[in-house]
PDB file of C-alpha atoms in Angstrom:
ATOM      1  CA  MET V 759    -130.707 -26.321  -2.788  1.00  0.00           C
ATOM      2  CA  THR V 760    -128.828 -28.049  -0.310  1.00  0.00           C
ATOM      3  CA  ILE V 761    -125.897 -30.457  -1.326  1.00  0.00           C
ATOM      4  CA  SER V 762    -125.147 -33.532   0.724  1.00  0.00           C
ATOM      5  CA  LEU V 763    -121.685 -34.497   2.207  1.00  0.00           C
ATOM      6  CA  THR V 764    -121.659 -37.595   0.192  1.00  0.00           C
ATOM      7  CA  VAL V 765    -121.861 -35.571  -2.859  1.00  0.00           C
ATOM      8  CA  VAL V 766    -118.981 -33.304  -1.674  1.00  0.00           C
ATOM      9  CA  TRP V 767    -116.780 -36.054  -0.782  1.00  0.00           C
ATOM     10  CA  LEU V 768    -117.605 -37.708  -4.350  1.00  0.00           C
ATOM     11  CA  VAL V 769    -116.538 -34.473  -6.001  1.00  0.00           C
ATOM     12  CA  ALA V 770    -113.651 -34.237  -4.067  1.00  0.00           C
ATOM     13  CA  ALA V 771    -112.529 -37.736  -4.842  1.00  0.00           C
ATOM     14  CA  ALA V 772    -113.237 -37.216  -8.152  1.00  0.00           C
ATOM     15  CA  LEU V 773    -111.169 -33.971  -8.349  1.00  0.00           C
ATOM     16  CA  LEU V 774    -108.159 -35.692  -6.408  1.00  0.00           C
ATOM     17  CA  GLY V 775    -108.279 -38.472  -9.119  1.00  0.00           C
ATOM     18  CA  ILE V 776    -108.021 -36.004 -11.900  1.00  0.00           C
ATOM     19  CA  ALA V 777    -105.133 -34.089 -10.256  1.00  0.00           C
ATOM     20  CA  GLU V 778    -103.531 -37.433  -9.858  1.00  0.00           C
ATOM     21  CA  MET V 779    -103.482 -38.383 -13.290  1.00  0.00           C
ATOM     22  CA  LEU V 780    -101.793 -35.020 -13.998  1.00  0.00           C
ATOM     23  CA  VAL V 781     -99.228 -35.256 -11.755  1.00  0.00           C
ATOM     24  CA  GLY V 782     -98.441 -39.279 -11.064  1.00  0.00           C
ATOM     25  CA  THR V 783     -97.147 -39.113  -7.392  1.00  0.00           C
ATOM     26  CA  PHE V 784     -99.764 -41.866  -6.236  1.00  0.00           C
ATOM     27  CA  TYR V 785    -100.284 -39.658  -3.229  1.00  0.00           C
ATOM     28  CA  LEU V 786    -103.298 -37.977  -4.611  1.00  0.00           C
ATOM     29  CA  LEU V 787    -104.665 -41.280  -5.405  1.00  0.00           C
ATOM     30  CA  VAL V 788    -104.831 -42.181  -1.541  1.00  0.00           C
ATOM     31  CA  LEU V 789    -106.489 -38.860  -0.935  1.00  0.00           C
ATOM     32  CA  ALA V 790    -109.024 -39.806  -3.495  1.00  0.00           C
ATOM     33  CA  GLY V 791    -109.620 -43.019  -1.898  1.00  0.00           C
ATOM     34  CA  ALA V 792    -109.762 -41.901   1.729  1.00  0.00           C
ATOM     35  CA  ALA V 793    -112.457 -39.178  -0.075  1.00  0.00           C
ATOM     36  CA  LEU V 794    -114.399 -42.129  -1.227  1.00  0.00           C
ATOM     37  CA  VAL V 795    -114.207 -44.249   2.256  1.00  0.00           C
ATOM     38  CA  ALA V 796    -115.440 -40.696   3.612  1.00  0.00           C
ATOM     39  CA  ALA V 797    -118.475 -40.538   1.149  1.00  0.00           C
ATOM     40  CA  ILE V 798    -119.426 -44.211   2.090  1.00  0.00           C
ATOM     41  CA  ALA V 799    -119.279 -43.170   5.678  1.00  0.00           C
ATOM     42  CA  SER V 800    -121.709 -40.267   4.964  1.00  0.00           C
ATOM     43  CA  PHE V 801    -123.911 -42.335   2.775  1.00  0.00           C
ATOM     44  CA  ALA V 802    -124.466 -44.649   5.848  1.00  0.00           C
ATOM     45  CA  ASP V 803    -125.289 -41.417   7.724  1.00  0.00           C
ATOM     46  CA  VAL V 804    -122.017 -41.344   9.981  1.00  0.00           C
ATOM     47  CA  THR V 805    -121.343 -38.033  11.634  1.00  0.00           C
ATOM     48  CA  LEU V 806    -118.870 -35.597  10.191  1.00  0.00           C
ATOM     49  CA  GLU V 807    -116.494 -36.044  12.782  1.00  0.00           C
ATOM     50  CA  TRP V 808    -116.505 -39.774  11.952  1.00  0.00           C
ATOM     51  CA  GLN V 809    -116.253 -39.228   8.248  1.00  0.00           C
ATOM     52  CA  MET V 810    -113.359 -36.962   8.848  1.00  0.00           C
ATOM     53  CA  ALA V 811    -111.577 -39.499  10.914  1.00  0.00           C
ATOM     54  CA  ALA V 812    -112.128 -41.941   8.288  1.00  0.00           C
ATOM     55  CA  PHE V 813    -110.647 -39.894   5.569  1.00  0.00           C
ATOM     56  CA  ALA V 814    -107.636 -39.165   7.855  1.00  0.00           C
ATOM     57  CA  VAL V 815    -107.022 -42.718   8.975  1.00  0.00           C
ATOM     58  CA  VAL V 816    -107.166 -43.974   5.289  1.00  0.00           C
ATOM     59  CA  ALA V 817    -105.055 -40.983   4.142  1.00  0.00           C
ATOM     60  CA  LEU V 818    -102.530 -41.501   6.740  1.00  0.00           C
ATOM     61  CA  ALA V 819    -102.390 -45.133   5.913  1.00  0.00           C
ATOM     62  CA  GLY V 820    -102.424 -45.089   2.333  1.00  0.00           C
ATOM     63  CA  SER V 821     -99.415 -42.409   2.508  1.00  0.00           C
ATOM     64  CA  VAL V 822     -97.255 -44.504   4.679  1.00  0.00           C
ATOM     65  CA  TRP V 823     -98.057 -47.295   2.199  1.00  0.00           C
ATOM     66  CA  VAL V 824     -96.965 -45.482  -0.514  1.00  0.00           C
ATOM     67  CA  ARG V 825     -93.706 -44.147   0.836  1.00  0.00           C
ATOM     68  CA  ARG V 826     -92.776 -47.834   1.829  1.00  0.00           C
ATOM     69  CA  TRP V 827     -93.745 -49.037  -1.441  1.00  0.00           C
ATOM     70  CA  ARG V 828     -91.497 -46.225  -3.141  1.00  0.00           C
ATOM     71  CA  ALA V 829     -88.593 -47.155  -1.106  1.00  0.00           C
ATOM     72  CA  LEU V 830     -88.523 -50.555  -2.047  1.00  0.00           C
ATOM     73  CA  ASN V 831     -88.610 -49.779  -5.561  1.00  0.00           C
ATOM     74  CA  ALA V 832     -86.617 -46.661  -5.640  1.00  0.00           C
ATOM     75  CA  GLY V 833     -83.240 -48.968  -6.540  1.00  0.00           C
ATOM     76  CA  VAL V 834     -85.177 -50.775  -9.549  1.00  0.00           C
ATOM     77  CA  ASN V 835     -86.360 -47.279 -10.696  1.00  0.00           C
ATOM     78  CA  GLU V 836     -83.424 -45.282 -10.592  1.00  0.00           C
ATOM     79  CA  LYS V 837     -81.316 -48.010 -12.575  1.00  0.00           C
ATOM     80  CA  GLU V 838     -84.002 -48.207 -15.411  1.00  0.00           C
ATOM     81  CA  VAL V 839     -84.405 -44.240 -15.598  1.00  0.00           C
ATOM     82  CA  HIS V 840     -80.479 -44.015 -15.790  1.00  0.00           C
ATOM     83  CA  GLN V 841     -80.598 -46.640 -18.709  1.00  0.00           C
ATOM     84  CA  LEU V 842     -83.626 -44.972 -20.495  1.00  0.00           C
ATOM     85  CA  GLN V 843     -81.838 -41.316 -20.115  1.00  0.00           C
ATOM     86  CA  ASN V 844     -78.416 -42.536 -21.246  1.00  0.00           C
ATOM     87  CA  MET V 845     -78.966 -44.959 -23.995  1.00  0.00           C
ATOM     88  CA  ASP V 846     -75.902 -44.213 -25.871  1.00  0.00           C
ATOM     89  CA  GLU V 847     -73.567 -45.275 -22.890  1.00  0.00           C
ATOM     90  CA  GLY V 848     -72.142 -48.936 -23.883  1.00  0.00           C
ATOM     91  CA  GLN V 849     -72.442 -48.138 -27.648  1.00  0.00           C
ATOM     92  CA  LEU V 850     -69.352 -48.747 -29.839  1.00  0.00           C
ATOM     93  CA  VAL V 851     -67.790 -46.089 -31.983  1.00  0.00           C
ATOM     94  CA  GLN V 852     -64.925 -46.107 -34.485  1.00  0.00           C
ATOM     95  CA  VAL V 853     -62.066 -43.803 -34.055  1.00  0.00           C
ATOM     96  CA  ALA V 854     -59.498 -43.071 -37.014  1.00  0.00           C
ATOM     97  CA  ALA V 855     -57.113 -40.957 -35.127  1.00  0.00           C
ATOM     98  CA  PHE V 856     -56.809 -38.402 -32.059  1.00  0.00           C
ATOM     99  CA  ASP V 857     -55.538 -34.860 -31.983  1.00  0.00           C
ATOM    100  CA  ALA V 858     -52.719 -34.121 -29.074  1.00  0.00           C
ATOM    101  CA  GLN V 859     -55.385 -33.132 -26.535  1.00  0.00           C
ATOM    102  CA  GLY V 860     -56.905 -36.848 -26.852  1.00  0.00           C
ATOM    103  CA  ARG V 861     -59.904 -35.784 -28.796  1.00  0.00           C
ATOM    104  CA  THR V 862     -61.614 -36.936 -31.969  1.00  0.00           C
ATOM    105  CA  LYS V 863     -64.702 -36.774 -34.176  1.00  0.00           C
ATOM    106  CA  VAL V 864     -66.487 -39.967 -34.803  1.00  0.00           C
ATOM    107  CA  GLN V 865     -69.551 -40.670 -36.707  1.00  0.00           C
ATOM    108  CA  TYR V 866     -72.477 -41.713 -34.113  1.00  0.00           C
ATOM    109  CA  ARG V 867     -76.001 -41.979 -34.516  1.00  0.00           C
ATOM    110  CA  GLY V 868     -75.786 -40.426 -38.452  1.00  0.00           C
ATOM    111  CA  ALA V 869     -74.026 -37.274 -36.867  1.00  0.00           C
ATOM    112  CA  GLU V 870     -70.641 -36.242 -36.445  1.00  0.00           C
ATOM    113  CA  TRP V 871     -69.716 -36.142 -32.759  1.00  0.00           C
ATOM    114  CA  MET V 872     -66.718 -34.779 -30.551  1.00  0.00           C
ATOM    115  CA  ALA V 873     -65.044 -37.667 -28.368  1.00  0.00           C
ATOM    116  CA  GLN V 874     -62.609 -37.611 -26.050  1.00  0.00           C
ATOM    117  CA  ALA V 875     -60.648 -40.395 -24.504  1.00  0.00           C
ATOM    118  CA  GLU V 876     -60.859 -40.892 -20.922  1.00  0.00           C
ATOM    119  CA  GLU V 877     -57.921 -39.993 -18.531  1.00  0.00           C
ATOM    120  CA  GLY V 878     -55.217 -42.665 -18.637  1.00  0.00           C
ATOM    121  CA  GLN V 879     -56.408 -44.139 -21.872  1.00  0.00           C
ATOM    122  CA  GLU V 880     -53.998 -44.208 -24.760  1.00  0.00           C
ATOM    123  CA  ALA V 881     -55.457 -42.455 -27.592  1.00  0.00           C
ATOM    124  CA  VAL V 882     -54.903 -45.074 -30.566  1.00  0.00           C
ATOM    125  CA  ALA V 883     -57.232 -45.778 -33.675  1.00  0.00           C
ATOM    126  CA  GLY V 884     -59.764 -48.408 -33.116  1.00  0.00           C
ATOM    127  CA  VAL V 885     -63.165 -49.357 -31.871  1.00  0.00           C
ATOM    128  CA  TRP V 886     -63.993 -47.172 -28.577  1.00  0.00           C
ATOM    129  CA  ARG V 887     -66.938 -47.632 -26.194  1.00  0.00           C
ATOM    130  CA  ILE V 888     -69.098 -44.659 -24.929  1.00  0.00           C
ATOM    131  CA  VAL V 889     -68.933 -44.461 -21.129  1.00  0.00           C
ATOM    132  CA  GLU V 890     -70.474 -40.901 -20.578  1.00  0.00           C
ATOM    133  CA  ILE V 891     -71.773 -37.900 -22.530  1.00  0.00           C
ATOM    134  CA  LYS V 892     -70.377 -34.534 -21.095  1.00  0.00           C
ATOM    135  CA  GLY V 893     -72.446 -31.969 -22.799  1.00  0.00           C
ATOM    136  CA  ASN V 894     -72.330 -32.876 -26.568  1.00  0.00           C
ATOM    137  CA  VAL V 895     -68.975 -34.644 -25.923  1.00  0.00           C
ATOM    138  CA  LEU V 896     -68.663 -38.348 -26.067  1.00  0.00           C
ATOM    139  CA  MET V 897     -66.294 -39.731 -23.303  1.00  0.00           C
ATOM    140  CA  ILE V 898     -64.879 -42.969 -24.606  1.00  0.00           C
ATOM    141  CA  ARG V 899     -62.773 -45.799 -23.253  1.00  0.00           C
ATOM    142  CA  LYS V 900     -60.964 -48.409 -25.389  1.00  0.00           C
ATOM    143  CA  ASN V 901     -62.945 -51.278 -26.054  1.00  0.00           C
TER     144      ASN V 901
END
């Protein structure tokens, strides 16, 4: 039983497409598309050299396109990622009193958290804003 080059290219495209779903980088999707172009070339009875050339050209052009697209959208994604990973920043907490080191315990999200005033902030009771989380300590600033 002989397997045609068209089938080999189609299997390669399918495997690359499945791998892309697992990884999510878009580069493997470009390679899957390039393999589909090579499969079409094979079906049209183009020689193996031209099939590989078509694969290489589409893969190279697609990789450059993905790289440029990611560079253009990097700033937007970084900001969104930061907001999603740091949803506590900007939230308000009520502080009753501080200890001598500028630390306190606050109720936040149904649990008791350690909180510390940022350097330069006067440690007084009131409403404070979370500016950062260091480990399990909320860094807060007077609102």
